[in-house]
XYZ file of C-alpha atoms in Angstrom:
488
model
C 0.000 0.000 0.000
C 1.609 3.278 -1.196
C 0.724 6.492 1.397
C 1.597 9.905 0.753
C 4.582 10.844 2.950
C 5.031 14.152 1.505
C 2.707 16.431 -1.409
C 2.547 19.627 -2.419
C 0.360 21.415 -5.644
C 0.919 24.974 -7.152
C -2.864 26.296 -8.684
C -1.705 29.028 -11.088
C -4.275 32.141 -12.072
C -3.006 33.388 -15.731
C -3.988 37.177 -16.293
C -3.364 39.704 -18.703
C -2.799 43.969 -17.403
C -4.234 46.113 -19.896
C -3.869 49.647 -19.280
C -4.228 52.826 -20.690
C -0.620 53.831 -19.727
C 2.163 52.852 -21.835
C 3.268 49.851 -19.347
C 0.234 48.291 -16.962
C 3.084 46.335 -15.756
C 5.721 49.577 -14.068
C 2.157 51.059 -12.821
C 1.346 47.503 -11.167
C 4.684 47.302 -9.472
C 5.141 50.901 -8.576
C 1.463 51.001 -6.599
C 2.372 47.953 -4.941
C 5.816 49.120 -3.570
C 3.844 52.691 -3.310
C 1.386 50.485 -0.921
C 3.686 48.942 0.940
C 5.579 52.122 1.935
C 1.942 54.095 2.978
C 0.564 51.853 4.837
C 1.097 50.536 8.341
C 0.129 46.950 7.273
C 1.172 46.339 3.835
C -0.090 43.133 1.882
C 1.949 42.494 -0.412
C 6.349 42.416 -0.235
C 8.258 42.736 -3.456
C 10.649 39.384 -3.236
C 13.611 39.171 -5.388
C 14.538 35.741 -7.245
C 17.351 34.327 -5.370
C 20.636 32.512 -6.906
C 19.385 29.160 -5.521
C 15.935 29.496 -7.552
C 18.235 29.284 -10.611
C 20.300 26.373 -10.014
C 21.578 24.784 -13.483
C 19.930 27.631 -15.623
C 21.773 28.926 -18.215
C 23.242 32.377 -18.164
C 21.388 34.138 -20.134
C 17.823 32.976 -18.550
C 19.306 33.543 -15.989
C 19.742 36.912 -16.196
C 16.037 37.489 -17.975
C 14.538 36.072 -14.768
C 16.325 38.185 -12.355
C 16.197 41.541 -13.798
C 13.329 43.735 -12.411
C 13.023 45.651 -15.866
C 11.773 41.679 -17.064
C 9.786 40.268 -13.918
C 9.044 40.899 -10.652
C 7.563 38.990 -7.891
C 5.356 40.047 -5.008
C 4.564 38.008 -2.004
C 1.581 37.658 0.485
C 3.469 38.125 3.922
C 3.733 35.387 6.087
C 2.120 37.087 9.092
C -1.101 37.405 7.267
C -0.958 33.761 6.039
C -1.132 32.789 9.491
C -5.108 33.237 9.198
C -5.011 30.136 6.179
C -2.666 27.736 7.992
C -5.504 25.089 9.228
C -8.570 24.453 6.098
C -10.772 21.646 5.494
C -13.132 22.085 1.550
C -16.607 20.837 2.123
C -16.226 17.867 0.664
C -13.967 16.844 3.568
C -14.496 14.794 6.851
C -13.795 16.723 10.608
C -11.345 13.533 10.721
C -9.621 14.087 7.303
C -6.021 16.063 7.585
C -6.095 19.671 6.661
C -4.144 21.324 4.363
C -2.931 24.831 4.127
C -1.479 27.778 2.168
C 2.063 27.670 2.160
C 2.914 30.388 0.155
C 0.667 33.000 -2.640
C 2.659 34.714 -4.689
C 2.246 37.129 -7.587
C 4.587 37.089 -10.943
C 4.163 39.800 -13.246
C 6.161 39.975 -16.617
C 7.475 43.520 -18.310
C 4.876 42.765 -21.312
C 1.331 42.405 -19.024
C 1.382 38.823 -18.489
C 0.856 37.945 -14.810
C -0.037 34.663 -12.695
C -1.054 34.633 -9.489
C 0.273 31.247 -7.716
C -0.988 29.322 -4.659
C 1.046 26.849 -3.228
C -0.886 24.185 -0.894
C 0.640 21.143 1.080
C -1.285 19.102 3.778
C -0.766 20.211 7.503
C 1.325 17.131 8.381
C 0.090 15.151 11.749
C -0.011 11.514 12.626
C -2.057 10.254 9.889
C -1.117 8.733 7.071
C -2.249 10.606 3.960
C -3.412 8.753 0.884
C -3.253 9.481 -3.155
C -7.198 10.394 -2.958
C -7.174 12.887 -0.432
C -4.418 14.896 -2.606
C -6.819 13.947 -6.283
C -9.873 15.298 -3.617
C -8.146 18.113 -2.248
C -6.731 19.967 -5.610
C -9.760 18.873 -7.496
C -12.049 20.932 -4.907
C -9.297 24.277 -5.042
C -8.401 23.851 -8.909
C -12.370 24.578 -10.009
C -13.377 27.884 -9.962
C -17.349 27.201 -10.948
C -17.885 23.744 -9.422
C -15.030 24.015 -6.376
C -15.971 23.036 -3.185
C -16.322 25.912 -0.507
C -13.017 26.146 2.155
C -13.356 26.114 5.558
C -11.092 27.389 8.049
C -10.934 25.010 11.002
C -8.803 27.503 13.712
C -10.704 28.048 16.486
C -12.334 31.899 17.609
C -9.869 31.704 20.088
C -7.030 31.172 18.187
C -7.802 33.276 15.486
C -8.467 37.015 18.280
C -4.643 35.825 19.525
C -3.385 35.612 15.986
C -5.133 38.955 15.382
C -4.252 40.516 18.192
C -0.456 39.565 17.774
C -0.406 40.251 14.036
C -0.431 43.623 12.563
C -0.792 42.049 8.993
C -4.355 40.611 9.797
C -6.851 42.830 8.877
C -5.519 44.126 5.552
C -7.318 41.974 3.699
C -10.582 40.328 4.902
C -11.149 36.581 4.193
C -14.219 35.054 5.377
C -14.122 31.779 7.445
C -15.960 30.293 4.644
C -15.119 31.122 1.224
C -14.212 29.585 -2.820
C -11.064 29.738 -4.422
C -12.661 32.495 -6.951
C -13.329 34.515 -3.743
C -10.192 34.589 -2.888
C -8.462 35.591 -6.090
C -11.118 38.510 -6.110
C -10.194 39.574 -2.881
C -6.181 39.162 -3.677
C -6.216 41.176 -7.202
C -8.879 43.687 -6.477
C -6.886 46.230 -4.225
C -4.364 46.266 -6.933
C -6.723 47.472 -9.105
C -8.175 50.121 -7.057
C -4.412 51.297 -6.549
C -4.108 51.488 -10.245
C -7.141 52.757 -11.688
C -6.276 52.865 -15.257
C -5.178 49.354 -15.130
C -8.025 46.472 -15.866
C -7.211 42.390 -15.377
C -8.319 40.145 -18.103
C -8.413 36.397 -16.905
C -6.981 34.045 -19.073
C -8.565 31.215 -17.546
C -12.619 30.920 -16.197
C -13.238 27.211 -14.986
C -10.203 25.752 -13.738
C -6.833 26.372 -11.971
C -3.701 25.044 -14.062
C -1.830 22.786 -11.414
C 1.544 22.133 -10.771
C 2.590 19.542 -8.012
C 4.456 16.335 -6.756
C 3.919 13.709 -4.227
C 6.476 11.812 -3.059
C 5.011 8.339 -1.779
C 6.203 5.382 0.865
C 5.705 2.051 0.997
C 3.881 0.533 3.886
C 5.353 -2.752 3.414
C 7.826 -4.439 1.719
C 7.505 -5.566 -1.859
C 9.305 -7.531 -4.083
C 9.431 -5.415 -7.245
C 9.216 -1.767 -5.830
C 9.555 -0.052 -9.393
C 6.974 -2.371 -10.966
C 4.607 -1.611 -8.049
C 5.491 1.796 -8.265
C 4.403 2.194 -12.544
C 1.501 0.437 -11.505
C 0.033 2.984 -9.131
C 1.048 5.926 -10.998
C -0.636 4.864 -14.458
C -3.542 5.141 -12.449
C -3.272 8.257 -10.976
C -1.089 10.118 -13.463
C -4.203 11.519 -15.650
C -6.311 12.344 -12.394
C -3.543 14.297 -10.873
C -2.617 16.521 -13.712
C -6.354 17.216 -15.038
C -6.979 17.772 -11.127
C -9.346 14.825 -11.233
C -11.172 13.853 -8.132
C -10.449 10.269 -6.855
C -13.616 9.020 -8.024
C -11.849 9.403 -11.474
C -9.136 7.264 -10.974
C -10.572 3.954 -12.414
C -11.820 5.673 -15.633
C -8.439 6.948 -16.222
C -6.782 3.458 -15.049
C -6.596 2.234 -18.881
C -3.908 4.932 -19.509
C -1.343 3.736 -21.262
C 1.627 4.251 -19.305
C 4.738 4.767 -21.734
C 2.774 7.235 -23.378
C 5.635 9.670 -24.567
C 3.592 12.596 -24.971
C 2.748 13.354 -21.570
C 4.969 11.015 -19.409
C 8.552 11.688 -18.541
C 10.770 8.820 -16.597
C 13.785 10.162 -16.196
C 14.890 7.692 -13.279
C 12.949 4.404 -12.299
C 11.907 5.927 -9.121
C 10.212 9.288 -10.686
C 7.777 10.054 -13.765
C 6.956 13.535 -14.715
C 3.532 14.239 -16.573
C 2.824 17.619 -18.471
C -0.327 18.592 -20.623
C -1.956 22.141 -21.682
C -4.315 21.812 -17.948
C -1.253 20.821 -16.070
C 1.354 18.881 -15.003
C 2.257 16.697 -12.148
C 5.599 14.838 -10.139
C 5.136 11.167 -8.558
C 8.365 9.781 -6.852
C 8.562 7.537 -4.393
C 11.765 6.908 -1.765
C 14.209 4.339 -3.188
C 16.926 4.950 -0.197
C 18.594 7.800 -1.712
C 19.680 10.637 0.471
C 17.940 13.651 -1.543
C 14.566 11.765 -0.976
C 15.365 11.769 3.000
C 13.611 14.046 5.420
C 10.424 16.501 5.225
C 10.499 18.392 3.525
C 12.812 16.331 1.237
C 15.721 17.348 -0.922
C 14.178 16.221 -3.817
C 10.429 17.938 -3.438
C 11.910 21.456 -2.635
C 13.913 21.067 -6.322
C 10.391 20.019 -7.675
C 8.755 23.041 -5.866
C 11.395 25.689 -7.081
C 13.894 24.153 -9.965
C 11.214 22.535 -11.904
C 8.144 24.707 -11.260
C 10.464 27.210 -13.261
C 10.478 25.468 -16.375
C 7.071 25.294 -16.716
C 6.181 29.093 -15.346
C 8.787 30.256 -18.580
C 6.956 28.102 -20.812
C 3.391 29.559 -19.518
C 4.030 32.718 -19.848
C 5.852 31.805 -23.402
C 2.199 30.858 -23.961
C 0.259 33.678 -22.227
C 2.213 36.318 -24.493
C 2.140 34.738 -27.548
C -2.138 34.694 -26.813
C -1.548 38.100 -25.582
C -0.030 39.527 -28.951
C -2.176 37.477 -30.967
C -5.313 39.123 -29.631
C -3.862 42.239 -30.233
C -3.366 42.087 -33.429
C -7.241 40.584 -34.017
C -8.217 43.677 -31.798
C -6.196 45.972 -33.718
C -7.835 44.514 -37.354
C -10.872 47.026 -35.859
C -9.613 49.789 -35.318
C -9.399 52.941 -37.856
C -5.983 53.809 -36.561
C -4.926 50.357 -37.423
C -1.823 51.206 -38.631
C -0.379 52.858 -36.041
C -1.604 50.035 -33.236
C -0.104 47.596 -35.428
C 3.435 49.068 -36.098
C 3.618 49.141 -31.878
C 2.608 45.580 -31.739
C 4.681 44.864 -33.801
C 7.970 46.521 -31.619
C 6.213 44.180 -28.770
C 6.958 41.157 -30.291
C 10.250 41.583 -31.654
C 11.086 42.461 -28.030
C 9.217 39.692 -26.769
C 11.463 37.402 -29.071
C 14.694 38.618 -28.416
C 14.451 39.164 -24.079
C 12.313 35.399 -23.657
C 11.791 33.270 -26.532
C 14.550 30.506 -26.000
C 14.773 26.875 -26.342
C 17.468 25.820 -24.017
C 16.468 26.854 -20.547
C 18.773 24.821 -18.160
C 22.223 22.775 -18.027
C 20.444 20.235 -16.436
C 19.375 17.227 -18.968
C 16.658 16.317 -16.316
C 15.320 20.250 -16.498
C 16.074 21.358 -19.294
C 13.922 18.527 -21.233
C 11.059 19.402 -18.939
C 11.324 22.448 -19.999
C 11.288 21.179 -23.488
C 8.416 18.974 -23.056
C 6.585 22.127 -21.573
C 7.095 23.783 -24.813
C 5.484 20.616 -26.717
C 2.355 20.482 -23.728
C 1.874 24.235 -24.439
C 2.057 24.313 -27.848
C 4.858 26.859 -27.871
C 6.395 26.258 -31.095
C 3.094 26.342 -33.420
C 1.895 29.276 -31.784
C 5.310 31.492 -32.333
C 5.582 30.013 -36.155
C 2.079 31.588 -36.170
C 2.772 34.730 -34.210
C 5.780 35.206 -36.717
C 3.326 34.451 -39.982
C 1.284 37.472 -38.583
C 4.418 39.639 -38.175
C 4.601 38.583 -41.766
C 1.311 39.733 -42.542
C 1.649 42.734 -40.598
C 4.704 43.950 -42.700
C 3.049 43.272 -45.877
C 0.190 45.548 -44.647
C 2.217 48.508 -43.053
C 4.363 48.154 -46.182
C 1.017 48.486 -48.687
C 0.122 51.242 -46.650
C 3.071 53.035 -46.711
C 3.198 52.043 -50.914
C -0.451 53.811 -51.008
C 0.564 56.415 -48.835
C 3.590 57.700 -51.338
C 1.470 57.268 -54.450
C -1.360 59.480 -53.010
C 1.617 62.203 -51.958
C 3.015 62.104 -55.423
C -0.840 62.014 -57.193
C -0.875 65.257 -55.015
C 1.973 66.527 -55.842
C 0.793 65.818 -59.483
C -2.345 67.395 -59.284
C -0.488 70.230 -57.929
C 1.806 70.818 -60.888
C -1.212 70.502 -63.328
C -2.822 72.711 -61.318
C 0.038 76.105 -61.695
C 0.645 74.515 -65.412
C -2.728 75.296 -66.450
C -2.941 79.091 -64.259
C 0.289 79.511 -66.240
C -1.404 78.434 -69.386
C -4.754 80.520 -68.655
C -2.322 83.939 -67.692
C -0.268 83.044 -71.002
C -3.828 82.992 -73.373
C -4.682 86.130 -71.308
C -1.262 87.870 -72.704
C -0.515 86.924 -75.770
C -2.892 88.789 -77.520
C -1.439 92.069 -75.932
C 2.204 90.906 -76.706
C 0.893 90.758 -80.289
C -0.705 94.043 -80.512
C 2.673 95.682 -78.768
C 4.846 94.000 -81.864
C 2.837 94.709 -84.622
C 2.706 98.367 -83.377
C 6.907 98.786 -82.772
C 6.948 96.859 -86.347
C 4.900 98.895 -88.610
C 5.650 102.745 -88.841
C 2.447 103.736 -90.210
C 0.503 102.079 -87.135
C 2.945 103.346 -84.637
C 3.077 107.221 -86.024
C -0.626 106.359 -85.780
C -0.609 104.958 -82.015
C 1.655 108.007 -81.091
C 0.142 110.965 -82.736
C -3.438 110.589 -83.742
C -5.070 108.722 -81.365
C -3.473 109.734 -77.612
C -6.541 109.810 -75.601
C -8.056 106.929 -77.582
C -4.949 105.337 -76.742
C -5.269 105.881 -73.204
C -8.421 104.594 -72.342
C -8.121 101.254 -74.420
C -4.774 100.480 -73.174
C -6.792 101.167 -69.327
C -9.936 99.376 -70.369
C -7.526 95.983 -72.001
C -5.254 96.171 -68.676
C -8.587 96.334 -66.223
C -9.842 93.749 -67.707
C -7.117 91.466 -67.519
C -6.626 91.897 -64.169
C -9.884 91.536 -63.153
C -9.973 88.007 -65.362
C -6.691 87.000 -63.507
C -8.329 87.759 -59.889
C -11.294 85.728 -60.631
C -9.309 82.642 -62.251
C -7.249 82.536 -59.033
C -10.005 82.456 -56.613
C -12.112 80.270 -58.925
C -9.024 78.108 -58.374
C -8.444 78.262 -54.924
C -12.246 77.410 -53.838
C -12.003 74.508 -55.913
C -8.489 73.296 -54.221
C -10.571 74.016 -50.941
C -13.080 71.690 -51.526
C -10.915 68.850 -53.170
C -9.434 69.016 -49.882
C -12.494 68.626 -48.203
């Protein structure tokens, strides 16, 4: 019989910022810290990634994860956690072992992308946990429309010391009963009223992605512990990364076990599993000294090392989602152009700061990692991200194509335009150039034009140049109201 000697899940809320501000994601972090510095009792702490989070990662991911300009992390404080150390779901028994919240934190990425994590584990006691209470327990959290209520099973008593003595208590309310949809409300909202030009999208509406490993013990001895071992975990594999309840577990018993798309063996005593609604660790102890102690070795790499590879891959995912509805969204709008040129900086960015294939020096990891890519689709989403870009280019570029031939078909109209004035002032002239020249050519005409007719003289050459000048003043404003209203 195989009991659960040590378990732990990770229920991850994707979200998208969207803000009217150039970057929802400095305004996020900057009312946070702004938060945390005005107020007595502050939430929310700002917690750096630490060197030992990034064991075996390459350099360069390395240095993506740890720069604040790329991600930052905020953390509930442990003082006000003390209020969700002891919780039972309806579903359970006043018998059954509690769990509780080890740890929420809050990731949010430079391009809007955010995920709000819970971490769970049991509260460890006497009894022996079992495989069903963990499929029970993250089925009930993981479902945010059919999710059991939680409980919290501290006393009154406890909970006016714990209030008293803590200064972090009452800075966000939690009722004694409440869902896991509750509780994200109650955890994002404030961050919105700090940030009011900043709005939350949920990328998920019925379920929880979960992340988590068990690591089991044998109660007694067997003869063929790894044989035992592949036994119980093709029939719990499925359950535990859909976040199945137990009742499940015969339905998805048939599984076939090899099945190299979602399992991973790496070593004869652990199988990974990864799909699009999860993924999940089973081990069990074979002697070794990293699978000694509680917690062990072994499950705290699980819970930081390996949780990593699939949080890069996730929010490889959530962007690529992120961009793509941008550029749908964009498709409507009359300023298309414009929208579309920026989206188009976001992605190139996007590529060159977290787009990567090799995440970690590990083998063990860095396949994970790999395999998170495959579960998530990674690779035919970007090849389709890019075929937009593609799209994108050939539109800004037939834009910019139309845009030049309607500035020179201006520019042509233009020329016509003082061609033909020219042409009209020309066909106004001539005639009087003509008349000048025949008079300096013929003597007769010009002893005529000087001595015979002077005042006759006079008064044509007055009436000819009034004339003209008041054809030329109409023809030019004839002109310019039509310019006018081609403009129009």
């Amino acid at each position: 019989m195989w009991y659960v000697r040590e378990s732990f899940t990770k229920l991850v809320y994707p979200f998208l910022l969207t803000s009217s501000e150039e970057s929802g994601f400095l305004e996020i972090c900057d009312a946070i810290n702004r938060t945390a510095a005005e107020t007595e009792s502050p939430f929310w702490r700002e917690v750096a990634i630490r060197d030992d989070e990034l064991d075996n990662v390459i350099p360069y991911v390395k240095r993506y994860v740890k720069r604040p300009e790329n991600q930052r992390r905020f953390s509930v404080r442990e003082a006000w956690m003390t209020s969700l150390q002891a919780m039972r779901t309806s579903r359970m028994k006043e018998d059954d072992p509690a769990f509780r919240f080890r740890a929420i934190d809050l990731h949010v990425f430079f391009n809007g992308v955010g995920f709000l994590v819970f971490e769970i584990e049991p509260v460890y006691d006497d009894a022996l946990l079992t495989i069903e209470w963990v499929q029970n327990v993250n089925a009930d959290l993981a479902s945010l429309t059919r999710g059991r209520p939680l409980l919290r099973v501290s006393t009154p008593h406890s909970e006016r010391e714990s209030s008293h003595d803590d200064p972090y208590a009452g800075s966000i309310y939690v009722p004694r009963t409440f869902t896991m949809r509750t509780l994200v409300s109650r955890l994002l909202d404030p961050l919105m009223s700090a940030c009011r030009s900043v709005k939350i999208d949920p990328m998920v509406d019925t379920f929880l992605l979960a992340y988590g490993a068990v690591q089991l013990t044998l109660e007694d001895d067997v003869p063929d512990p790894d044989a035992a071992f592949q036994s119980f975990a093709a029939q719990h594999l499925t359950v535990l990364r859909k976040t199945l309840s137990a009742q499940n577990s015969n339905h998805f018993s048939q599984q076939i076990f090899g099945d190299p798309e979602h399992n991973y063996m790496p070593y004869h005593n652990v199988i990974h599993t990864q799909s699009l609604e999860g993924g999940f660790v089973i081990a069990y102890d074979n002697g070794a000294s990293h699978f000694q102690g509680r917690p062990s070795a072994a499950m705290a790499s699980f819970r930081k090392h390996y949780f990593l590879m699939m949080l890069l891959a996730l929010h490889q995912r959530m962007s690529i989602l992120r961009y793509a509805t941008g550029a749908a969204d964009a498709a409507l709008l009359s300023e298309r152009a414009q929208k579309l040129r920026a989206l188009r900086e976001q992605i190139y960015d996007f590529t060159s700061r977290c787009y990567f294939s090799q995440a970690s020096i590990s083998e063990e990891r860095d396949q994970l990692y790999r395999r998170w890519q495959r579960a998530f689709n990674i690779s035919q989403m970007y090849d389709e991200l890019i075929e937009e870009i593609h799209d994108i280019d050939d539109y800004l570029a037939g834009v910019e194509r139309e845009r030049e031939l309607a500035t020179k078909a201006q520019e042509l109209r233009q020329d016509a335009q003082r061609t033909k004035l020219v042409t009209y002032v020309s066909f106004i002239l001539l005639p009087v150039s003509i008349l000048v020249n025949l008079i300096q050519a013929i003597p007769v005409i010009q002893t005529w034009w000087m001595h015979g007719f002077l005042s006759f003289r006079m008064g044509a050459f007055f009436a000819l140049t009034f004339v003209v000048f008041i054809f030329i003043i109409i023809l030019i404003i004839s002109r310019f109201a039509r310019n006018h209203q081609e403009r129009r």
